[in-house]
XYZ file of C-alpha atoms in Angstrom:
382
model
C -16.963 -10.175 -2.499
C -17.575 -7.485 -1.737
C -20.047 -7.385 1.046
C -18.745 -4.001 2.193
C -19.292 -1.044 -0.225
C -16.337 1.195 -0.633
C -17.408 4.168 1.314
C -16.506 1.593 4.225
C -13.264 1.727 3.804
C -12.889 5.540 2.898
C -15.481 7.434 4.691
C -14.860 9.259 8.038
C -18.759 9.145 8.465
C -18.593 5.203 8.443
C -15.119 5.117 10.292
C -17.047 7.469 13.109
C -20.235 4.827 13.074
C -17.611 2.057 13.129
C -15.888 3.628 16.637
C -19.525 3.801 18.014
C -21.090 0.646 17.403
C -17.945 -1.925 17.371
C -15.143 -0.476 19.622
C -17.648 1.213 21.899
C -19.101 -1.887 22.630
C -16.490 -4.799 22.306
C -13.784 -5.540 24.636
C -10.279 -4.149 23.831
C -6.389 -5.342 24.044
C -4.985 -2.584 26.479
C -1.807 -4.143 27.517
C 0.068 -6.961 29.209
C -0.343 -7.616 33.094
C 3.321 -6.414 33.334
C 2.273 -2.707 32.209
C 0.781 -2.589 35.405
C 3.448 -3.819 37.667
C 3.172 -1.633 40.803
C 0.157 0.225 42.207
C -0.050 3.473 40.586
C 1.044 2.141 37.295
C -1.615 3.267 34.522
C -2.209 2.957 30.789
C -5.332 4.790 28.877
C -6.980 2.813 25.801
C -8.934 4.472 22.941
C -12.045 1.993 22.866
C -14.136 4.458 20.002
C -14.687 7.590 20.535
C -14.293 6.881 24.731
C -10.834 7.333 26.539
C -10.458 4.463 28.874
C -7.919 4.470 31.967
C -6.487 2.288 33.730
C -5.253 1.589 36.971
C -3.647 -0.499 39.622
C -4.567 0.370 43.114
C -2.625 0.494 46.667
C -5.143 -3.284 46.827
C -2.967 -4.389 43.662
C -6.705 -4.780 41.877
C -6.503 -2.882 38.464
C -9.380 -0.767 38.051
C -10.999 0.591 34.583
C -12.637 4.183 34.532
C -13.255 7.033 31.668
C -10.601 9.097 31.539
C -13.056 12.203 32.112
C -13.184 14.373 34.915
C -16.512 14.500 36.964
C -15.790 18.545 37.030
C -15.689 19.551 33.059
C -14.916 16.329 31.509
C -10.566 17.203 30.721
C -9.031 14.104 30.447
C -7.061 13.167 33.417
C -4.200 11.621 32.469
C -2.010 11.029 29.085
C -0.992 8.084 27.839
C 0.885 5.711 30.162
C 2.958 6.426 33.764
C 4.486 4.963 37.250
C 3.615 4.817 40.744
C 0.496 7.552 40.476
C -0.226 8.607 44.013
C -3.384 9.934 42.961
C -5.462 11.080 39.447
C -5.387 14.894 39.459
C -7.440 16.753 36.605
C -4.865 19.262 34.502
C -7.954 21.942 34.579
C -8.771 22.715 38.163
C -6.695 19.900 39.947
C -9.718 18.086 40.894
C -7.941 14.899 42.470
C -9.259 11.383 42.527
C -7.917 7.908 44.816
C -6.972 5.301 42.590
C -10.705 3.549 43.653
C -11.709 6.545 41.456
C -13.042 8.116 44.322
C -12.918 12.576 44.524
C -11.072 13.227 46.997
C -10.053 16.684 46.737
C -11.826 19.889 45.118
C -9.287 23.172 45.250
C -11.947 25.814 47.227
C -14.151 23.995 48.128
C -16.166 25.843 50.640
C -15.798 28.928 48.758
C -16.924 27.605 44.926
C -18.782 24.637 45.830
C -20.493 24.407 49.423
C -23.141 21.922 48.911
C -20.945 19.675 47.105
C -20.674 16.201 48.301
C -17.443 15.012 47.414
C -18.075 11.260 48.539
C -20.814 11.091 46.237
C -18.648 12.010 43.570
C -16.549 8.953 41.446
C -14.963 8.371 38.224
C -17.057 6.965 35.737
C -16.421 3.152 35.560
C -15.329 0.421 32.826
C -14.922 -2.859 32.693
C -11.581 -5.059 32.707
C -10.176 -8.541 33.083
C -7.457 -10.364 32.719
C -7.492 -13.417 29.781
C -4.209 -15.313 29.094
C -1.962 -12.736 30.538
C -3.092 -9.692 28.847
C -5.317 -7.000 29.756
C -8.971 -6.411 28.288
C -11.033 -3.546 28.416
C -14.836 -2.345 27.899
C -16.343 1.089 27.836
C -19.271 -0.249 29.616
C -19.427 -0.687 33.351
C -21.814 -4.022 33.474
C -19.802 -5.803 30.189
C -20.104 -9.494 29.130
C -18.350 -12.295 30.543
C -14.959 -11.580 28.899
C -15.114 -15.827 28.507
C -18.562 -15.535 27.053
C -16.821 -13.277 24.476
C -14.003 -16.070 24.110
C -16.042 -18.661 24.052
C -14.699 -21.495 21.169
C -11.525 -19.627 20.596
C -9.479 -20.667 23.051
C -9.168 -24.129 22.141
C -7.859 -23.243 18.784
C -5.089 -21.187 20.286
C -1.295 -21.953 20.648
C 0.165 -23.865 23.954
C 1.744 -20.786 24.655
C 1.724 -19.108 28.352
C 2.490 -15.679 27.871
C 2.415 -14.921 31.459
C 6.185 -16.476 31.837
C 7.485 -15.227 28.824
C 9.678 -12.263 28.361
C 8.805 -9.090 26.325
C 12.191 -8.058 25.123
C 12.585 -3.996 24.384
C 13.967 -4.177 20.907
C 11.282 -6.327 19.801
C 8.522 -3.930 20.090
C 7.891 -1.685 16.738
C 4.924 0.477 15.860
C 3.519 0.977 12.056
C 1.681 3.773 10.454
C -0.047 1.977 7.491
C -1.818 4.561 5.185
C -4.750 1.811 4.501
C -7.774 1.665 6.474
C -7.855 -0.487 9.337
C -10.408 -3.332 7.801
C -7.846 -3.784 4.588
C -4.920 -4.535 7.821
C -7.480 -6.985 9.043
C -8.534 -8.760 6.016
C -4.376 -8.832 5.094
C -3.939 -10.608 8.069
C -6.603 -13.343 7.360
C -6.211 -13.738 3.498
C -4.696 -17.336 3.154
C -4.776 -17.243 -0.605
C -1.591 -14.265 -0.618
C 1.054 -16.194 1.693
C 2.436 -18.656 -0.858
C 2.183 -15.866 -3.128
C 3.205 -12.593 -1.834
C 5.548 -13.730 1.274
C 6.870 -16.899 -1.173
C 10.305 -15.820 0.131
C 9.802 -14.515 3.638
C 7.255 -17.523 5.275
C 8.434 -20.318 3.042
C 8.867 -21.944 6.175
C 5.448 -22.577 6.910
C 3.359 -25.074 4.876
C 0.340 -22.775 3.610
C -1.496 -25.484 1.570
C -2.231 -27.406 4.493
C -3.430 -24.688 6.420
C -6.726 -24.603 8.701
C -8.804 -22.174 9.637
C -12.345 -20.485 10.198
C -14.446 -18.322 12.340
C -15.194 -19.185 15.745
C -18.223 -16.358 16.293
C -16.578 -13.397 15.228
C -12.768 -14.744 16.236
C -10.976 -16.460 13.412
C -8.988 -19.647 14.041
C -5.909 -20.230 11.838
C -2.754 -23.135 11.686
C -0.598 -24.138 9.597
C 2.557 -26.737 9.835
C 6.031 -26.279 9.312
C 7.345 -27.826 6.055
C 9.940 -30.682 6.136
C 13.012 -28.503 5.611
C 12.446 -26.298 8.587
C 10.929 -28.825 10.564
C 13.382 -31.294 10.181
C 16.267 -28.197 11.019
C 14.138 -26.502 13.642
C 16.514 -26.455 16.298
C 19.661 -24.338 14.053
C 16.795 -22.133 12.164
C 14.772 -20.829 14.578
C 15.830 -16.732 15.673
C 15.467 -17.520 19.767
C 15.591 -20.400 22.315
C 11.996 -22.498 21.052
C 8.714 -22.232 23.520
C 8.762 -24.737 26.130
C 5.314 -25.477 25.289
C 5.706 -26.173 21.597
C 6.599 -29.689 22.026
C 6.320 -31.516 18.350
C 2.612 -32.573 19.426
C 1.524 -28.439 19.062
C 4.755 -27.575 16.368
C 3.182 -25.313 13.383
C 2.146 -21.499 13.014
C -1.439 -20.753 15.600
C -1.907 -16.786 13.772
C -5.677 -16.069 14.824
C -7.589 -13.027 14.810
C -9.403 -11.558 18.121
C -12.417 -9.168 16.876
C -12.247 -6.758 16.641
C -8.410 -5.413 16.465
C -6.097 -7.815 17.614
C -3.821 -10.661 16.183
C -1.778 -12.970 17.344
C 1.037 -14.526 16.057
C 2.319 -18.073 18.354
C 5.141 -19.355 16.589
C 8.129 -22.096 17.476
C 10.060 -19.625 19.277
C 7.807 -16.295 19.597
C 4.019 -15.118 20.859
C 3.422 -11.734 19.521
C 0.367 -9.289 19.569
C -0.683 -7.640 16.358
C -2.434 -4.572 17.707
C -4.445 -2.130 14.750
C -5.440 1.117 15.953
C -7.971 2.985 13.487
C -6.926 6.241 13.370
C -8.683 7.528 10.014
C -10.574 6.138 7.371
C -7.343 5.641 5.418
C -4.706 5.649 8.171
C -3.997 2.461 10.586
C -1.376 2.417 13.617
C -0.227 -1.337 14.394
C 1.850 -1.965 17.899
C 3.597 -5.073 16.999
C 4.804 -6.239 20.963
C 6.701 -9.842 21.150
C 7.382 -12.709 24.305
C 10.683 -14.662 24.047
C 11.769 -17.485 26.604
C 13.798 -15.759 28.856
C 17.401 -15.771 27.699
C 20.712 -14.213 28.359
C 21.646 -10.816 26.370
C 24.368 -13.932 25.229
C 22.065 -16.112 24.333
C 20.016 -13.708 22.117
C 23.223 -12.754 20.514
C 24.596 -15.837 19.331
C 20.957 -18.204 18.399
C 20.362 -14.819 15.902
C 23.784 -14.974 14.503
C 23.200 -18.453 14.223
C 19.777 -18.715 12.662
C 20.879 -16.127 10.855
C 23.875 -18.386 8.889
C 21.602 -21.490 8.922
C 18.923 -19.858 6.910
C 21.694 -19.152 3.931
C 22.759 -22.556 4.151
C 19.526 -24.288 4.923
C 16.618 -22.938 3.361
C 18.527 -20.167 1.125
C 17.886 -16.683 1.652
C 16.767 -14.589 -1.448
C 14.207 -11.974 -2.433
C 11.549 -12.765 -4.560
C 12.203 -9.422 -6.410
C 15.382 -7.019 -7.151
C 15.519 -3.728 -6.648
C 18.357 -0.959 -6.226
C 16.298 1.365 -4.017
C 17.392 0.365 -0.460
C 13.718 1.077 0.756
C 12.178 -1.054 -1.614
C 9.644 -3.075 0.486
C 9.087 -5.842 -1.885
C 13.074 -6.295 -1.793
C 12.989 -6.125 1.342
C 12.831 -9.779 2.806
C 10.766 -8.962 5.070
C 6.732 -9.999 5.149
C 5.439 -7.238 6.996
C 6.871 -4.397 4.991
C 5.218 -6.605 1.863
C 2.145 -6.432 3.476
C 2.139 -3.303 4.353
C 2.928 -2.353 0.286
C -0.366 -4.234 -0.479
C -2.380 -2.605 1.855
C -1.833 0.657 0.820
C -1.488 -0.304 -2.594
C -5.238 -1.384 -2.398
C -5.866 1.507 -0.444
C -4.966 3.822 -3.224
C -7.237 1.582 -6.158
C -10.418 2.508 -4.269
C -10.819 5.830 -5.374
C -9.725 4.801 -8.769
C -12.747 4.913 -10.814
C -12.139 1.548 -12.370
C -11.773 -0.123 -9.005
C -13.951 -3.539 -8.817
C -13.165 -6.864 -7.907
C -13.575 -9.145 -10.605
C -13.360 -12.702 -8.217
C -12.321 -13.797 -5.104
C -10.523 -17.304 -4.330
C -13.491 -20.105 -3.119
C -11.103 -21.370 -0.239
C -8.181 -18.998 0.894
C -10.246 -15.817 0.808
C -13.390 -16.832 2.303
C -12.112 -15.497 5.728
C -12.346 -12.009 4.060
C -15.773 -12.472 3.152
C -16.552 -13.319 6.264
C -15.128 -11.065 8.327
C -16.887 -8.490 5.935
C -20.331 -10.059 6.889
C -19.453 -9.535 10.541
C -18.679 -6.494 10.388
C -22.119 -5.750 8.664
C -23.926 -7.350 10.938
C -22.532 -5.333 13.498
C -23.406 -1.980 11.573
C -27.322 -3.275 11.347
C -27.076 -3.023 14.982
C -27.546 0.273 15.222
C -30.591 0.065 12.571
C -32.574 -2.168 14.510
C-alpha cells in the first residue's frame, strides 16, 4: 500500500473520471422491491454523472429510463413519489406513459407539425431484481445482473430479505466528510475491528474471521464468540432470523462493488449504501430488515437486550470523555468509524502523510480493492 496515489482520494478531476468509468457502467443498489409497491410508484438513482428513474407500470413490470426529457433534456421527476399517472416534464409539460412512451406535446400542431410523437420514448436503462432489492444500469443492453454476481452469492448470509420487515426508525443517513473509497476500505479493513470497535463488536470473534474477493465483490464471516453465543437468545436487540439456524450463526458483512454493503447478522440484514458526493464528502443510507414483530415485541427484546448486555458481556467505552458528542465515547461503531475516516481524510493533505506499512493479513482487502479500482481506471486508457 498504496496502489492508489492521493490525488484519488482528493481530486474532483479523478472523482469525475471515477463517476464515468465505474458508476456509469456498473450496476447500482436503487432500492428494495417494496419502494415500488403500486404502479406509479418511482425512485431516481444517481448511477455517475446519469440520473436514472424508475418505474412501476399499470403491467406491475418496473421499468428503468434516464430521467431526461426527449424535448430539452429537464429532468422529469425528483427524487421518489406515489401512484404517478403519468411522467410530465417541469419545462414544457411534455408528458410520457409509464412504458416511457410521449404521449402528449402542449401545441402540438402549432410548434411541432411534423412531429411524430409515437416515435418518440424515454431513453432506456437496465434493471432487475436480485435477492429482493432493486439493481440498476445506465446502459440499455447491461450484463446478466447474475453474470455480475457470479461467486458471491454463495458466500452470502441465509437471509431472505424479501419477508423481512424494514422498520421506519431503523433507517439513518450519514454525511461522512471522507471520500467515498476511505468508507469502502473502512468497511473491509479486518485488522481495525479488535482494535478500534474493541468495545462495540466484542461480540463477534474477529481472529477467526474469513474473507476475500470474489471478482470485484468481497466475501467476509466471522463467528460469534462463546459469551454471546452461548447467551444469544437474551442479547440479541430483535426476535433472531428464522434462517440463522446455529448451522449459518456468525456475522456474513460483504461488500457489493462498487457501493454497497451488507451487514446479515443474528437478528438484522441491513444495506450499507455510499453515495460519492465529492472528492472528500460521502452520503451513506444505512436501511435495516427485522422479523416482523409487534410494536410490543420491539419494545420489550430492546429493553431486554439492553439489561443483558450490562450483565452479560458488560457495557463500557473503550475511552472517557466529558463532551457528550464525543464519537470515540460514544459506544457506538459507526460513529468510530466515521471519526477514522475523516480523521484520515484530513492527513492526506498533510505534507508528511505516507504510510509506513500495512498489516500482511487483515488489510490485504484494502489493497485489493485499491487494485480494482485501478484496473477499472485503465479502462478508459485502453
Amino acid at each position: 500500500m498504496p496502489i492508489l496515489p492521493i490525488e484519488a482520494y482528493t481530486s474532483q478531476e479523478w472523482l469525475d473520471r471515477e463517476k464515468r468509468i465505474i458508476f456509469g457502467n456498473s450496476w447500482q443498489f436503487a432500492g428494495f422491491m417494496e419502494d415500488l409497491s403500486d404502479p406509479g410508484d418511482y425512485l431516481t438513482v444517481q448511477c455517475g454523472f446519469q440520473n436514472i428513474l424508475l418505474v412501476k407500470g399499470r403491467d406491475q413490470r418496473i421499468r428503468a429510463f434516464h430521467n431526461l426529457c426527449r424535448h430539452r433534456g429537464t429532468q422529469l421527476l425528483r427524487a421518489v413519489g406515489k401512484k404517478q399517472k403519468a411522467l410530465t416534464c417541469p419545462y414544457h409539460d411534455w408528458t410520457y406513459d409509464l412504458s416511457g412512451q410521449l404521449i402528449s406535446v402542449p401545441e402540438k400542431e402549432k410548434e411541432f407539425p411534423d412531429l411524430e410523437i409515437d416515435k418518440i420514448c424515454l431513453h432506456k436503462a437496465s434493471v432487475d431484481i436480485w435477492r429482493g432489492m432493486i439493481w440498476v444500469h445506465p446502459k440499455a443492453d447491461a450484463p446478466s445482473i447474475i453474470h455480475y454476481f457470479d461467486g458471491i452469492a454463495e458466500h452470502l448470509g441465509p437471509h431472505d430479505p424479501m419477508r423481512l420487515i424494514e422498520y421506519p426508525d431503523t433507517k439513518i443517513e450519514k454525511l461522512i466528510k471522507a471520500n467515498w473509497k476511505i468508507v469502502v476500505e473502512n468497511y473491509i479493513d479486518v485488522y481495525h475491528l479488535a482494535h478500534l470497535h474493541s468495545n462495540t463488536l466484542q461480540m463477534y470473534d474477529h481472529a477467526k474471521a474469513e474473507f476475500g474477493f470474489v471478482n470485484d465483490h468481497y466475501m467476509f464471516w466471522e463467528p460469534l464468540v462463546k459469551k454471546y453465543k452461548d447467551n444469544l437468545d437474551q442479547l440479541i436487540p430483535y426476535k433472531r432470523i428464522a434462517e440463522m439456524t446455529d448451522e449459518y450463526i456468525g456475522a456474513y458483512v460483504p461488500w457489493l462493488f462498487p457501493s454497497l454493503g451488507l451487514s446479515e447478522t443474528e437478528s438484522s440484514w441491513s444495506t450499507f449504501h455510499v453515495i460519492p458526493l465529492a472528492p472528500d464528502l460521502t452520503k451513506v443510507v444505512l436501511r435495516s430488515k427485522l422479523e416482523p414483530m409487534t410494536d410490543w415485541e420491539y419494545m420489550r427484546l430492546g429493553m431486554k437486550s439492553g439489561e443483558a448486555w450490562k450483565k452479560i458481556m458488560g457495557v463500557d467505552t473503550k475511552y472517557k470523555s466529558e463532551d457528550p458528542n464525543d464519537p470515540m465515547a460514544s459506544g457506538d461503531f459507526m460513529e468510530e468509524d466515521i471519526f477514522a475516516c475523516e480523521q484520515q481524510q484530513k492527513s492526506l493533505t498533510n505534507p508528511l502523510f505516507s504510510i509506513a506499512a500495512s498489516a500482511k493479513q487483515g488489510e490485504s482487502p484494502i489493497r485489493n480493492f485499491q487494485q480494482i479500482i485501478a484496473g477499472w481506471m485503465k479502462t478508459e486508457q485502453n
